[in-house]
XYZ file of C-alpha atoms in Angstrom:
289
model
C 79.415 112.143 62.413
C 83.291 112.818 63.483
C 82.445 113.562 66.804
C 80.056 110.905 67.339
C 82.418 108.328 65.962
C 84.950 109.623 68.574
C 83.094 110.005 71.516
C 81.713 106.579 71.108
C 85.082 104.672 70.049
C 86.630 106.080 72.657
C 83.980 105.060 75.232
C 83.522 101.575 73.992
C 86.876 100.856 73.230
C 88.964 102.212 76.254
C 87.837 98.970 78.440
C 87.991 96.523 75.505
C 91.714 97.762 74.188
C 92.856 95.891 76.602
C 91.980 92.540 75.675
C 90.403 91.617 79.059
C 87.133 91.236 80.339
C 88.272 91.608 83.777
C 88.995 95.060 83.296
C 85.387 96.227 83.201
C 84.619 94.132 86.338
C 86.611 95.419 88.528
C 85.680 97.059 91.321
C 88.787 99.304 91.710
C 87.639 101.173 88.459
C 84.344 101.218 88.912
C 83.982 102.955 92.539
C 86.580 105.491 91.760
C 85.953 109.537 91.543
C 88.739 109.717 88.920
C 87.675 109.529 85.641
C 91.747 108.928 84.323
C 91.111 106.037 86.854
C 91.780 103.611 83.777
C 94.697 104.974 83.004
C 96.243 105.742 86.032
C 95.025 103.642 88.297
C 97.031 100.860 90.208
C 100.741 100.493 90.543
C 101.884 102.305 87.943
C 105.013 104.647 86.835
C 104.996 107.281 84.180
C 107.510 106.262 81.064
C 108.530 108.212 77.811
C 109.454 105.926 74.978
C 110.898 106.706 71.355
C 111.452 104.238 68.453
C 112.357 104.524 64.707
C 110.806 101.921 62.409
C 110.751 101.249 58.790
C 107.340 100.824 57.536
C 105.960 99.471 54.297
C 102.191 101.416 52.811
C 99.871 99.319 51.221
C 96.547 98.646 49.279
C 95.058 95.464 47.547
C 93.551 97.083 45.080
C 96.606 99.548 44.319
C 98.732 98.388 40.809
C 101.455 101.177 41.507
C 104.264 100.747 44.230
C 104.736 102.710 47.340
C 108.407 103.654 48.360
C 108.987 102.842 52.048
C 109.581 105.062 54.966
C 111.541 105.936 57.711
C 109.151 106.778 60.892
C 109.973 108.356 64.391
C 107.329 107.528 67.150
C 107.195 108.430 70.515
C 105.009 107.427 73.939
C 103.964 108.840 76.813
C 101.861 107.191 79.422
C 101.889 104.923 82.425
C 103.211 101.330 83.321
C 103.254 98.710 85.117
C 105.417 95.469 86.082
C 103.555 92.941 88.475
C 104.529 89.643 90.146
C 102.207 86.963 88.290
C 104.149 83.726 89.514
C 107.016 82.816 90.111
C 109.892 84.258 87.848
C 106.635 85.375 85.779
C 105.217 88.544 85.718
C 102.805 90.854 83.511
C 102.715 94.010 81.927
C 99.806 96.770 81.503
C 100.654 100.073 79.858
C 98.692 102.872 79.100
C 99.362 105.507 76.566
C 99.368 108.661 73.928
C 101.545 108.455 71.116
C 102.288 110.054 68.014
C 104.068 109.346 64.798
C 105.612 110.874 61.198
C 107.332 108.895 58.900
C 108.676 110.623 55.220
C 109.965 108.525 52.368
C 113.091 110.354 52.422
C 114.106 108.700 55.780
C 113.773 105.222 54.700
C 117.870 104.655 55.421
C 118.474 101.959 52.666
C 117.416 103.292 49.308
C 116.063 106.046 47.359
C 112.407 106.137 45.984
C 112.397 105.580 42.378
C 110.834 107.669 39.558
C 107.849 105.122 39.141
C 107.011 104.539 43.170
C 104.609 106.641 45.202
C 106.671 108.846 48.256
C 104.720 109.796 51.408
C 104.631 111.209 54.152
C 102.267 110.803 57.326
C 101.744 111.852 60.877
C 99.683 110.043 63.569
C 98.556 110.243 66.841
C 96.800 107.868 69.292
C 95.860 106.078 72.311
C 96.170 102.621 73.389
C 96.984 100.162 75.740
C 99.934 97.233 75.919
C 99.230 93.995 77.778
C 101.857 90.515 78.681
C 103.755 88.234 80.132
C 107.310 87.464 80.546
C 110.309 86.852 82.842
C 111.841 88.311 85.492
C 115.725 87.369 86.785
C 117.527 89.766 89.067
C 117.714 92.934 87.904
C 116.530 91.801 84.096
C 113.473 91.250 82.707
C 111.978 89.433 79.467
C 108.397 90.925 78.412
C 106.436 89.618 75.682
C 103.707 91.892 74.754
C 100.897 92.948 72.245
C 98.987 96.318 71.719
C 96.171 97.317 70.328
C 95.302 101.004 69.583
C 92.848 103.831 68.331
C 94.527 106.961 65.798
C 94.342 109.319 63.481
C 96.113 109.493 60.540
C 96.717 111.971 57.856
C 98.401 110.955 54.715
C 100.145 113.260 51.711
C 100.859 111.274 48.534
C 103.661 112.340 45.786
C 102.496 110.349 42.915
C 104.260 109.956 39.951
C 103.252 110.694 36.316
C 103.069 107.537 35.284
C 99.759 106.343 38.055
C 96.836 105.104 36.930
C 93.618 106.932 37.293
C 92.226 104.220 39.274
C 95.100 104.469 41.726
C 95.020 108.685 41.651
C 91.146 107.961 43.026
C 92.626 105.569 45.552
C 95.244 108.065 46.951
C 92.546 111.266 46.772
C 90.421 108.652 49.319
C 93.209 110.050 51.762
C 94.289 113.357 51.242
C 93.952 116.240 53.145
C 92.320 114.928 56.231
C 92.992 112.564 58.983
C 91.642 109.426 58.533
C 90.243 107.112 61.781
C 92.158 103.532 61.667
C 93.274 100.976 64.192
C 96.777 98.985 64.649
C 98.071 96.440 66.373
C 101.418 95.460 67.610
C 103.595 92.629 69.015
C 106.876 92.914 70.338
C 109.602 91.901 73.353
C 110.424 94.271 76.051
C 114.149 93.683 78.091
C 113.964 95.781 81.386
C 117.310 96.805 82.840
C 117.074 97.600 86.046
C 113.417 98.040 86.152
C 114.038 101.943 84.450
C 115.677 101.723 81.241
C 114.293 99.051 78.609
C 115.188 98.467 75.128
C 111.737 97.276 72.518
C 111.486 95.384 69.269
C 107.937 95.176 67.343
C 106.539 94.771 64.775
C 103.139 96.711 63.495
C 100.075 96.451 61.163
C 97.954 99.772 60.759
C 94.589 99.621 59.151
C 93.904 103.223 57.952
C 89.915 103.511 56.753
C 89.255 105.899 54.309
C 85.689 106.916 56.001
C 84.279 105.686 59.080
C 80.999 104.061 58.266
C 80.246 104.176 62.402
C 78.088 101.015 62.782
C 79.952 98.302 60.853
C 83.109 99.306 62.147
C 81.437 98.791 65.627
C 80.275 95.775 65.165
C 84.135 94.689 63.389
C 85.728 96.271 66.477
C 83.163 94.385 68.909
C 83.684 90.976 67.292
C 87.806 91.867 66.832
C 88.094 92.718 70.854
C 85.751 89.938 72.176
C 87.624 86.941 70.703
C 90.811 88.559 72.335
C 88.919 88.718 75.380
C 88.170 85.314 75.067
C 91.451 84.026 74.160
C 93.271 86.153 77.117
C 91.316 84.669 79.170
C 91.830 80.959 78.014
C 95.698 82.024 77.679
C 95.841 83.191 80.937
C 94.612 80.233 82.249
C 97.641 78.315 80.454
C 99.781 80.979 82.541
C 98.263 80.171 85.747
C 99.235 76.066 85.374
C 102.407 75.950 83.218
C 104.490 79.349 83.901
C 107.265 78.287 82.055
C 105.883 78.141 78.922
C 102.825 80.274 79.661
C 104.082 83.613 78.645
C 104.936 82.293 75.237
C 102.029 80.415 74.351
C 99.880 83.902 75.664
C 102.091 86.243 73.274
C 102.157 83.071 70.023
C 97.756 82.994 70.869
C 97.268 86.948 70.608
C 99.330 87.377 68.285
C 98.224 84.850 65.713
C 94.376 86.357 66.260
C 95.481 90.081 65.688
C 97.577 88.712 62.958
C 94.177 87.145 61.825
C 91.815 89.971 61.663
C 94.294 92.208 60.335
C 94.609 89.839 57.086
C 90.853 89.999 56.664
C 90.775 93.915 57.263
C 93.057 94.116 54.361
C 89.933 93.247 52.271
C 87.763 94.525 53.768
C 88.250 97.370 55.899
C 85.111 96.297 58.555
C 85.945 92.669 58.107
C 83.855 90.420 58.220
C 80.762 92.762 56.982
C 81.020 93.770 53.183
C 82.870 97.362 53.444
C 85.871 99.063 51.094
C 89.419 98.213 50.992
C 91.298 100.154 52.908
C 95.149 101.746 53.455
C 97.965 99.656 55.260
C 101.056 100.257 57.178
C 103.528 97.575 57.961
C 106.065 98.733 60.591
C 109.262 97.358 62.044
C 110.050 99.122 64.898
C 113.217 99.442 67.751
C 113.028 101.493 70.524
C 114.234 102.633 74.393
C 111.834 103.585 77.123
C 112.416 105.246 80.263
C 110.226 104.032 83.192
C 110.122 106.974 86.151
């Protein structure tokens, strides 16, 4: 079942991480030899990125508190900066990442005796799409992300848990667990090579992959960003001053919208268990070759 549930996620969802139907039409892709075509394809430049984020786990059903963390991510992959209209142009980036994030790095305050420390390390693929503004030699790039990971979680629980919320935590030991996250953030390009990146993140971590619900979740959740990328972009194409925003403020609210239902239920909106969250705050600097 783990390798079926990879193989297909990642053939399914490659083309519909990015939030476009266009993607899957176009020629370019399709006629190509390469099969890293998706990735690489186009104008684009390589780029390493590293951030450090504080992030917040979670779990509706969970009556114990989880002590924050400190988490170091980095990115490699490719991107790329295209003239839209006028001052406007887009971003598309493609990319692997991974994560860890301990307890004991959260900078502000110790973990007390009755909250849950953890620890976690993730790794991923996914792919970054928006708008913004370009002036001279600086640029102004609003942006969301969607992407695919793995995720394996170790718990330090303290005497005091429930056993309800000991079988909670065992739901994720051991093992990495298949989830999905999404991001938005603002991107300011210095001289098209050195860029400095503040987002914010919500990670939906699933404590077994029932394959054909989450399909049909993942279906739904990528189609109505289709949908509204394409009804944003057409807002792009006749007001470019104020396109770019409404495009980020339209994506943003519908990730920000399935997310809240995923909190429930974990393969929102069919009937399904309640899964692990991570809330993230992130900064960050990427280099852009």
């Amino acid at each position: 079942m783990t390798k079926r549930v990879i193989i297909c996620a990642i053939a399914i969802c490659c083309p519909l991480l990015s939030g476009s139907p266009a993607l899957a039409q176009d020629s370019t892709y399709q006629d190509s030899d390469n099969p890293f075509e998706w990735i690489t394809g186009g104008d684009f430049r390589p780029f390493l990125e590293a951030s450090f984020g504080l992030s917040q786990p979670g779990q509706e059903l969970f009556t114990g508190e989880f002590a924050p963390l400190g988490v170091w991510e980095g990115k490699l992959g490719y991107s790329e900066t295209a003239q839209h209209k006028g001052i406007v142009v887009s971003l598309d980036e493609r990319y692997l990442f991974g994560a860890y994030g301990k307890s004991e790095w959260y900078p502000f305050e110790e973990a007390t005796p009755d909250e849950v420390t953890s620890e976690f390390t993730r790794f991923g693929f996914g792919n970054r799409l928006g708008y913004g503004y370009e002036l001279g030699p600086i640029g102004l790039l609003l942006y969301n992300q969607n992407a695919l990971n793995w995720t394996k979680m170790d718990f330090a629980p303290p005497d005091s848990l429930s056993d309800a919320d000991l079988g909670i935590l065992e739901r994720y030991q051991d093992a990495y667990r298949f989830g999905t996250l999404a991001e938005a953030g603002a991107k300011i390009e210095l001289f098209g090579s050195l860029s400095a990146i503040a987002s914010v993140e919500a990670a939906v971590i699933l404590p077994r992959t029932v394959f054909w619900p989450w399909l049909g979740s993942a279906m739904l959740q990528y189609g109505v960003q289709g949908m509204i990328t394409t009804f944003a972009e057409s807002i792009i194409d006749t007001s470019p001053a104020l396109g770019p925003l409404l495009y980020f403020a339209l994506k943003t609210a519908v990730s920000y919208g399935f997310y809240l239902g995923m909190k429930d239920r974990m393969n929102w909106p069919f009937d399904s268990e309640t899964p692990l969250t991570t809330e993230t705050a992130k900064l960050g600097a990427q280099i852009t070759f």
